[in-house]
XYZ file of C-alpha atoms in Angstrom:
138
model
C 209.365 44.389 46.902
C 209.845 45.133 50.824
C 207.399 47.615 52.674
C 208.752 49.705 55.530
C 207.309 51.734 57.880
C 208.287 55.538 58.847
C 207.372 58.364 60.771
C 207.904 62.368 59.733
C 208.129 63.040 63.833
C 205.972 65.937 65.384
C 209.631 68.444 65.770
C 209.614 67.973 61.682
C 206.216 68.351 60.967
C 206.296 71.523 63.134
C 209.097 73.006 61.270
C 207.163 72.448 57.955
C 209.570 69.839 56.668
C 207.055 67.351 55.380
C 207.545 68.326 51.608
C 211.497 68.112 52.190
C 211.098 64.381 53.844
C 208.914 63.454 50.842
C 210.755 64.823 48.048
C 214.091 62.851 49.371
C 212.185 59.808 50.064
C 211.193 59.923 46.544
C 214.677 60.929 45.239
C 215.808 57.868 46.837
C 213.323 55.550 44.564
C 211.169 54.526 47.448
C 207.307 53.921 46.448
C 204.989 55.770 49.008
C 202.172 53.185 49.283
C 200.248 54.711 51.943
C 200.295 58.279 53.795
C 198.190 60.282 56.597
C 198.834 62.479 59.407
C 197.630 62.195 62.545
C 197.974 63.247 66.303
C 198.936 60.655 68.668
C 197.596 59.991 72.126
C 199.188 58.540 75.170
C 197.809 55.586 74.839
C 198.105 54.718 71.065
C 202.387 55.948 71.243
C 202.573 54.021 74.592
C 201.462 50.920 72.744
C 203.258 51.628 69.607
C 206.809 51.898 71.678
C 205.885 48.903 73.811
C 209.212 47.509 73.141
C 210.697 50.169 75.143
C 208.323 50.105 78.273
C 211.374 49.641 80.730
C 213.539 51.953 78.869
C 214.355 55.395 81.091
C 213.548 57.393 77.796
C 209.784 55.626 77.152
C 207.543 58.547 79.372
C 209.856 61.481 77.363
C 209.405 59.398 74.158
C 205.932 58.965 74.477
C 204.730 62.292 75.080
C 207.163 64.124 72.360
C 205.405 61.443 69.980
C 202.078 63.197 70.955
C 203.249 66.646 70.894
C 202.057 67.756 67.322
C 201.003 66.102 63.938
C 202.770 63.005 62.678
C 202.972 61.571 58.960
C 202.289 58.014 59.078
C 204.126 56.167 55.934
C 204.176 52.622 54.468
C 207.435 52.678 51.695
C 208.068 50.096 49.403
C 211.128 49.507 47.210
C 213.977 46.470 47.062
C 215.576 46.738 50.212
C 213.261 48.832 52.089
C 214.154 48.528 55.782
C 217.844 48.817 55.084
C 217.485 51.462 52.422
C 215.530 53.727 54.876
C 217.186 53.430 57.883
C 220.195 54.712 55.961
C 218.617 57.448 54.666
C 217.450 58.364 58.316
C 221.025 58.248 59.485
C 222.179 57.307 63.038
C 219.142 57.944 65.651
C 221.792 60.462 67.329
C 222.168 63.236 64.733
C 225.135 64.420 65.911
C 226.755 60.703 65.118
C 224.506 60.437 61.485
C 226.432 60.748 58.255
C 226.369 63.627 55.842
C 223.218 63.747 53.724
C 221.096 62.042 55.910
C 217.636 63.093 56.998
C 218.955 63.373 60.809
C 222.037 64.806 59.794
C 220.157 67.598 58.063
C 216.925 68.106 59.550
C 216.979 67.020 63.343
C 217.413 69.042 66.388
C 218.588 66.531 68.897
C 218.441 62.883 69.998
C 214.960 63.597 71.072
C 213.697 65.360 68.304
C 215.257 63.619 65.795
C 212.765 64.279 62.817
C 212.164 60.675 61.592
C 211.077 57.403 62.692
C 211.644 54.040 60.552
C 211.188 50.084 61.302
C 214.798 48.208 62.243
C 213.793 44.772 60.790
C 211.283 42.896 58.597
C 209.202 41.667 61.674
C 209.056 45.352 63.326
C 207.998 46.657 59.864
C 204.627 44.125 60.013
C 203.603 45.228 63.108
C 204.307 48.905 63.020
C 202.584 48.692 59.649
C 199.453 46.961 61.052
C 199.816 49.135 64.090
C 198.443 52.080 61.592
C 197.202 51.050 58.812
C 194.477 48.623 57.759
C 195.138 46.323 54.626
C 192.637 48.397 52.913
C 194.962 51.704 52.943
C 197.881 50.147 51.401
C 197.657 50.656 47.895
C 201.287 48.970 46.140
């Protein structure tokens, strides 16, 4: 079984979409093996998104991720990383396929409702950034 990391972002939490996103996750055969609701700080968001530090959107991204609570998840499934990215849809909701979370729930490119790891090494970093091993219960 493969694990991946997911975030239900502040824009989706604010619009009370947690349950709908979780329902879709489970309907697609993922097991939620850890979950918590937190409010990120700027230093935590900057550390998490450090790979984008030199990108022009970095400051806006980290600020928006601190704009309200997020739900952090560890998901498990065969091929979890690829399957979660497919369920999320394209980063830009205007380009996302019908039936994806971003097509259905995202407001804009900046408020695209969900995040997911893009590779196995990214998943390892992102999961360990927010979860201790004792919080992950397969």
